[in-house]
Tab-separated table of C-alpha atoms in Angstrom:
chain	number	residue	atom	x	y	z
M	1	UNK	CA	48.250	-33.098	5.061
M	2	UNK	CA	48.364	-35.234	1.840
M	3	UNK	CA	51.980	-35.526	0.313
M	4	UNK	CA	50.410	-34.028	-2.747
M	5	UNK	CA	49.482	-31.008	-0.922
M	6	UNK	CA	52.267	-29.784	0.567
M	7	UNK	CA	54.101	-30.478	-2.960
M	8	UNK	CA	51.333	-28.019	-4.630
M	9	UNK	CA	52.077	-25.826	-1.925
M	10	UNK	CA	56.322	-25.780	-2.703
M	11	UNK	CA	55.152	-25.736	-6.602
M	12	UNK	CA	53.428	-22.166	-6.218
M	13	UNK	CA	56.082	-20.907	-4.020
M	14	UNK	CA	58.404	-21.405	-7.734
M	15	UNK	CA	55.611	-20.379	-9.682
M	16	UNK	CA	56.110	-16.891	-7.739
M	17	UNK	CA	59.495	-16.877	-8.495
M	18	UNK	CA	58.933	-17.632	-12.067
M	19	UNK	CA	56.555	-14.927	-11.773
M	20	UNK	CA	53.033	-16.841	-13.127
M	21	UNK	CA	50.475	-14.427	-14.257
M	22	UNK	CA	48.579	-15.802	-10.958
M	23	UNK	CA	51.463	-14.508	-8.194
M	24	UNK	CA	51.844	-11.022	-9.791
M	25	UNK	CA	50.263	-8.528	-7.492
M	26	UNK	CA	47.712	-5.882	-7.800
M	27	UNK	CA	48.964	-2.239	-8.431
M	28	UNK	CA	48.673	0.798	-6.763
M	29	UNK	CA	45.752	1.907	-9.009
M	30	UNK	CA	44.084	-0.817	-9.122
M	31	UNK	CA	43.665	0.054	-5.165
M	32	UNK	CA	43.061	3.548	-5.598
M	33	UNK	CA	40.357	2.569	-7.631
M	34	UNK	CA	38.867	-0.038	-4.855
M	35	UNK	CA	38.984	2.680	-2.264
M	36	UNK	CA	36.972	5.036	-4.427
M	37	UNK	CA	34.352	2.230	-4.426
M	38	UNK	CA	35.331	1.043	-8.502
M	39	UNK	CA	36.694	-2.054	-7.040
M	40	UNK	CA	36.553	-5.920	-9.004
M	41	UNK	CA	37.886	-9.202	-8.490
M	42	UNK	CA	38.032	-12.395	-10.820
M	43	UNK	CA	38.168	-16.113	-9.461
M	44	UNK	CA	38.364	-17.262	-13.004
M	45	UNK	CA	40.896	-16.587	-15.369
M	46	UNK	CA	38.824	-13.928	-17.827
M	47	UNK	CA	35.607	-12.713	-16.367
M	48	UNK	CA	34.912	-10.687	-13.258
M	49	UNK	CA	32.897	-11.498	-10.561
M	50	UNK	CA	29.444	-9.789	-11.067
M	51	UNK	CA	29.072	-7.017	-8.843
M	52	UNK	CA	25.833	-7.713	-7.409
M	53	UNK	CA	27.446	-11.383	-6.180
M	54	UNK	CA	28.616	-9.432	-3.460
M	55	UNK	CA	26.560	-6.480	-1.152
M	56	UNK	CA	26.112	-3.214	-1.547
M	57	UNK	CA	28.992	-2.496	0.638
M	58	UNK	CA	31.406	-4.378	2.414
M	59	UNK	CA	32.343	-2.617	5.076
M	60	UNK	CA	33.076	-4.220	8.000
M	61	UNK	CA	32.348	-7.959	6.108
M	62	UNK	CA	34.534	-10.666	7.305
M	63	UNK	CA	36.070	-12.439	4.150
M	64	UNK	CA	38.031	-15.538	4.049
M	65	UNK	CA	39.972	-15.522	0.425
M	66	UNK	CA	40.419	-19.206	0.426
M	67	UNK	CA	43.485	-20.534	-1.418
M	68	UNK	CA	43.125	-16.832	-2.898
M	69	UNK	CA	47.041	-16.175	-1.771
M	70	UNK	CA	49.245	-13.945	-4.909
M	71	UNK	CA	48.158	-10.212	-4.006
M	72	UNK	CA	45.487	-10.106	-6.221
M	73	UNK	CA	41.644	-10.860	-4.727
M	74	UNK	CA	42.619	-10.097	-1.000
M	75	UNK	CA	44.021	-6.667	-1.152
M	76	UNK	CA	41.092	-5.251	-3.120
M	77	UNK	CA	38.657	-6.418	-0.872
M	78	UNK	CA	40.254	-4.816	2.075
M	79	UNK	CA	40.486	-1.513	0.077
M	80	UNK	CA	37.134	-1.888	-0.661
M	81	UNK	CA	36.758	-1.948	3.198
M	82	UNK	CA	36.220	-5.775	4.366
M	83	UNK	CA	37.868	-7.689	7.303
M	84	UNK	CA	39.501	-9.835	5.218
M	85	UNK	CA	41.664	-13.176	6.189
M	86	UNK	CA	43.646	-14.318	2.855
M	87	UNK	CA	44.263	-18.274	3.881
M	88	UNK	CA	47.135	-20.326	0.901
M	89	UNK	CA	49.507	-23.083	1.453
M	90	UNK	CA	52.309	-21.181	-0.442
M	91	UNK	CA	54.200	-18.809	1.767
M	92	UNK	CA	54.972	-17.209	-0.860
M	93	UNK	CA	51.743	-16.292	-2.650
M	94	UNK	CA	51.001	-15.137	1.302
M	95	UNK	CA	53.943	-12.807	0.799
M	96	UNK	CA	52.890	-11.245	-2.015
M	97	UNK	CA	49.649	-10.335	-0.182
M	98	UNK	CA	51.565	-8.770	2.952
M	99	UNK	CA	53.821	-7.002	0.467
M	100	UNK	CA	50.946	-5.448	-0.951
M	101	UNK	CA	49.266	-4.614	2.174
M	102	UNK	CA	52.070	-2.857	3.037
M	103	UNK	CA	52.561	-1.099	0.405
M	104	UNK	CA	49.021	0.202	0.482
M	105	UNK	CA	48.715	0.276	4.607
M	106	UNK	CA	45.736	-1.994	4.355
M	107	UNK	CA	44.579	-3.934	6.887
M	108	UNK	CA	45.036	-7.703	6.260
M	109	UNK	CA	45.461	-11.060	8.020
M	110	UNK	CA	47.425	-13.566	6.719
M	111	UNK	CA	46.907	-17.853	7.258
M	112	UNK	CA	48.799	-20.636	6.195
M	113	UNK	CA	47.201	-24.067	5.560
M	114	UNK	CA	45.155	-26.362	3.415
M	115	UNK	CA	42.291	-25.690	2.112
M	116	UNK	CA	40.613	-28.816	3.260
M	117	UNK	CA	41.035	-28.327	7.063
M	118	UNK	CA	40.098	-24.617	8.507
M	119	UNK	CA	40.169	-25.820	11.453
M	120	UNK	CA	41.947	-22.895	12.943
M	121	UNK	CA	38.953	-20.824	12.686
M	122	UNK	CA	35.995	-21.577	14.936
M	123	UNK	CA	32.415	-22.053	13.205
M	124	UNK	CA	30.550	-19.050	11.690
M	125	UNK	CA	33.163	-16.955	11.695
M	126	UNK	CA	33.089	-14.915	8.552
M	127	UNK	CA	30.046	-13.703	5.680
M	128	UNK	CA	31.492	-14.398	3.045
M	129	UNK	CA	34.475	-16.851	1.469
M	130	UNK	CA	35.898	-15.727	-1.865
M	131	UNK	CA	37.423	-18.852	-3.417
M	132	UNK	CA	39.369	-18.659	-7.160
M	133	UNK	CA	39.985	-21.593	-9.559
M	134	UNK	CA	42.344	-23.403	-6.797
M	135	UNK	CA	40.735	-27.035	-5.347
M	136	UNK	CA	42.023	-28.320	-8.578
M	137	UNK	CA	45.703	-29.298	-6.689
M	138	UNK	CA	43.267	-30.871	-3.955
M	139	UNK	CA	42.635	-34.683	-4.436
M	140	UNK	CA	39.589	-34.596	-3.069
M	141	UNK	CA	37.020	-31.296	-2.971
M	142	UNK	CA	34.183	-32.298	-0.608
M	143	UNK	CA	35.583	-31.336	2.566
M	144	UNK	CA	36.368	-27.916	1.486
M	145	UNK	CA	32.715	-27.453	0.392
M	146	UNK	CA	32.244	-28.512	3.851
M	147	UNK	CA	34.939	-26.449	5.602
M	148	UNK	CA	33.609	-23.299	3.975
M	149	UNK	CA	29.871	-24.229	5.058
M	150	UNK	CA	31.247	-24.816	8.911
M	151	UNK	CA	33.441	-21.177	9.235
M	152	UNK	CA	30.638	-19.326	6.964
M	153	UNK	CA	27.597	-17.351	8.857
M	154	UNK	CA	24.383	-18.675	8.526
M	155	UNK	CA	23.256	-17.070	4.963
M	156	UNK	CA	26.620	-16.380	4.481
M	157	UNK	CA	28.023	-16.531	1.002
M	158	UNK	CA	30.491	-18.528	-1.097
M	159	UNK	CA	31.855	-17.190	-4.749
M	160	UNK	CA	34.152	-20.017	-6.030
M	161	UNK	CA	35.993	-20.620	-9.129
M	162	UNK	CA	36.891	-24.247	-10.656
M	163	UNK	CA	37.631	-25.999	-13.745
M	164	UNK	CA	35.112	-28.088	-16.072
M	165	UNK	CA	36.786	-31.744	-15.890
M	166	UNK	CA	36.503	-31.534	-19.317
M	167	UNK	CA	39.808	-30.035	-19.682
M	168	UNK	CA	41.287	-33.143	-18.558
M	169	UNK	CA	40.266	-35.231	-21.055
M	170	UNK	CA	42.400	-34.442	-23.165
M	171	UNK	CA	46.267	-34.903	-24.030
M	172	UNK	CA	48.087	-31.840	-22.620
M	173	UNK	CA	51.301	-31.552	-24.835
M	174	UNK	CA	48.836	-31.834	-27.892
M	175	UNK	CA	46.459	-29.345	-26.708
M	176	UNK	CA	49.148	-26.228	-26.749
M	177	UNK	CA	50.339	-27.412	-29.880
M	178	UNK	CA	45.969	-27.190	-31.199
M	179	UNK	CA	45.104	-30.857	-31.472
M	180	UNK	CA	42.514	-32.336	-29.356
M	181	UNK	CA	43.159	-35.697	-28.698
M	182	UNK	CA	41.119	-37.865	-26.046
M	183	UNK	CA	43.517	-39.140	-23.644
M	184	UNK	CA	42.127	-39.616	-20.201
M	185	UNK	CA	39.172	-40.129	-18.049
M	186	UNK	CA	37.078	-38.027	-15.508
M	187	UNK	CA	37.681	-37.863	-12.564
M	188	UNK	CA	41.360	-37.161	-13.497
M	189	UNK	CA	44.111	-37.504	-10.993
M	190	UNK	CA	47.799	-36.411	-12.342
M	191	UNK	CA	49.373	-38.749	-9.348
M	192	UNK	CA	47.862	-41.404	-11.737
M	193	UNK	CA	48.684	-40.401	-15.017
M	194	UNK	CA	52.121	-38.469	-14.604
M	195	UNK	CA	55.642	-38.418	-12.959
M	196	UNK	CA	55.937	-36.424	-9.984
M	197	UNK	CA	58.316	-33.483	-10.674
M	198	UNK	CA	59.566	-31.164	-8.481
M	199	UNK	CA	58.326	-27.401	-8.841
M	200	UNK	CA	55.264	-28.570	-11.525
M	201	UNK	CA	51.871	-28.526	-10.223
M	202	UNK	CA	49.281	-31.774	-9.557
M	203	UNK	CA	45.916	-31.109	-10.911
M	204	UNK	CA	42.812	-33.166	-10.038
M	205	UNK	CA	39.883	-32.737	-12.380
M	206	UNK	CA	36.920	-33.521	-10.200
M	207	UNK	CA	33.546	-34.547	-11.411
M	208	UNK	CA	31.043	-31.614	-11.443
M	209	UNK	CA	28.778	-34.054	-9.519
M	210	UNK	CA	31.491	-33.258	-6.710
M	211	UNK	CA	32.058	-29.812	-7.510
M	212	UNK	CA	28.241	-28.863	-7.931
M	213	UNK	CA	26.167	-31.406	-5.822
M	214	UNK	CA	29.450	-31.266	-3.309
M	215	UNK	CA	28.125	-27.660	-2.562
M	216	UNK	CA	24.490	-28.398	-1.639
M	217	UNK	CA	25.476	-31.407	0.071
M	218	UNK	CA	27.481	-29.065	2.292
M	219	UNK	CA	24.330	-26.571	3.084
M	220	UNK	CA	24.653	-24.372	0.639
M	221	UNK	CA	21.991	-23.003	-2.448
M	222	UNK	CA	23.541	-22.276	-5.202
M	223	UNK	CA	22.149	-18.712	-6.514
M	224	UNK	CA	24.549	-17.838	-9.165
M	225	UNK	CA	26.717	-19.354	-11.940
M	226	UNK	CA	28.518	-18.175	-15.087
M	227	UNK	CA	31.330	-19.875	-17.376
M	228	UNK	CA	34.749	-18.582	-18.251
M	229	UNK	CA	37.700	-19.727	-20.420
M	230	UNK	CA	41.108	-18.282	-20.883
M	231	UNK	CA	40.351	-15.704	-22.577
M	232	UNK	CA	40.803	-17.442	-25.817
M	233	UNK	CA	44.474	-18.640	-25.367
M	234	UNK	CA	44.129	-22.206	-25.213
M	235	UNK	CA	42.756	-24.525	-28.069
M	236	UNK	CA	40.144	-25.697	-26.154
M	237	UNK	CA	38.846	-22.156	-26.057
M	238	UNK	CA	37.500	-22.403	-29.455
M	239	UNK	CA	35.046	-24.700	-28.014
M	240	UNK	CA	33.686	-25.060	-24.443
M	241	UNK	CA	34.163	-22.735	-21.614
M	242	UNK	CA	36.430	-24.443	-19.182
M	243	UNK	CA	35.698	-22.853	-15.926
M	244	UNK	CA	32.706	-22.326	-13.430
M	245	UNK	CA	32.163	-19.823	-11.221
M	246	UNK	CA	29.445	-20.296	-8.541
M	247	UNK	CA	27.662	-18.456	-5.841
M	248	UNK	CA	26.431	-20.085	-3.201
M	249	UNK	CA	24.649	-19.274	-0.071
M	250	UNK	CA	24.531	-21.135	3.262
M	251	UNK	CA	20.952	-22.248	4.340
M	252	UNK	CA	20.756	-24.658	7.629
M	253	UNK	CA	17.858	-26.645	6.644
């Protein structure tokens, strides 16, 4: 495991303590609602996943929420009634998950690990992966394109979130203060640009190239797409969308 991994994976266990809009579980009625069959899920930060991204009904559907850890995508799935496997480095984004399955009595397995090696599940071994806006604190994203192809299902599906690079071009500091100033280059790395600090995040903006053409490289067709922002609270808002969200389905050619 890289050294920038495991810090990533220490660096969401504060977030949950800080209690980061991303580690704050789902409520009770938000899984009432899933169980009545009303049930939605985001892997961006604004927009929902389309419904008709996923089938009809997912009873008895394996799902792997990959680096999907915080309480939020898992749990609804399994009310929804999936098999679902929610797989984070944090232990305790995991915990938030268990708390809420617990809560709820759902039905849930829980994984620790990187999201580059799956290697603890055997090939083919679930429909669908549901992956948010996360492979951004992965230095590089190819192998878990090619991770998720290996433990999907043939015609299995992948529904992933992740950033435009774009974002990271630009000066952070001046950016929440709504200036725009050009300060880096694409692909960004933060282990290149900025100090290492304990409980803080390293972001890698990878080139869509990687992101995009990483998925088809992997065996996968991409069949859906859409953009997202956050929901107008950042300058760069006012101006490009700064997240994809892809759906992808795995054809052995």
């Amino acid at each position: 495991m890289k050294k920038s991994t495991e810090h990533n994976g220490y660096a969401w266990d504060q977030k949950v303590e800080e209690g980061s809009a991303y580690t704050n579980a789902i409520e009770t009625e938000v899984i009432k609602r899933a169980k009545e069959g009303g049930w939605q899920i985001g892997v961006t930060a604004d927009r929902k996943v389309p419904r008709d991204w996923f089938p009809s009904s997912l009873k008895g559907k394996k799902i792997l929420c990959l680096a999907s850890g915080g309480g939020q995508q898992g749990p609804v799935l399994a009310a929804a009634g999936a098999d679902v496997t929610v797989f984070d480095l944090s232990l305790k984004q995991l915990e938030q998950d268990r708390l809420v399955a617990e809560r709820e009595g759902l039905q849930l397995s829980i994984v620790k690990g990187d999201m580059t090696d799956l290697s603890v599940f055997p090939n083919e071994s679930f429909d669908m992966i549901v992956h948010p806006v996360a492979n951004v604190f992965v230095e590089e994203v190819r192998p878990v394109w090619y991770e998720a192809s290996r433990v999907l299902k043939e015609k299995g599906t992948l529904i992933s979130g992740f950033m435009n690079p774009v974002l990271y071009l630009f000066d952070d500091e001046k950016e929440q203060q709504g200036k725009l100033e050009i300060k880096h280059s694409i692909p960004y790395s933060a282990l290149e640009q900025e100090e290492v600090i304990e409980g803080q995040t390293l972001e890698f903006g990878h080139t869509l190239e990687d992101q995009i053409q990483g998925q088809t490289a992997a065996g996968f067709v991409i069949s859906g797409f859409y953009e997202d922002d956050f929901g107008g609270g950042r300058t760069v808002d006012r101006y490009i969308k700064t997240m994809i969200a892809t759906r992808a389905v795995k054809i052995t050619m």
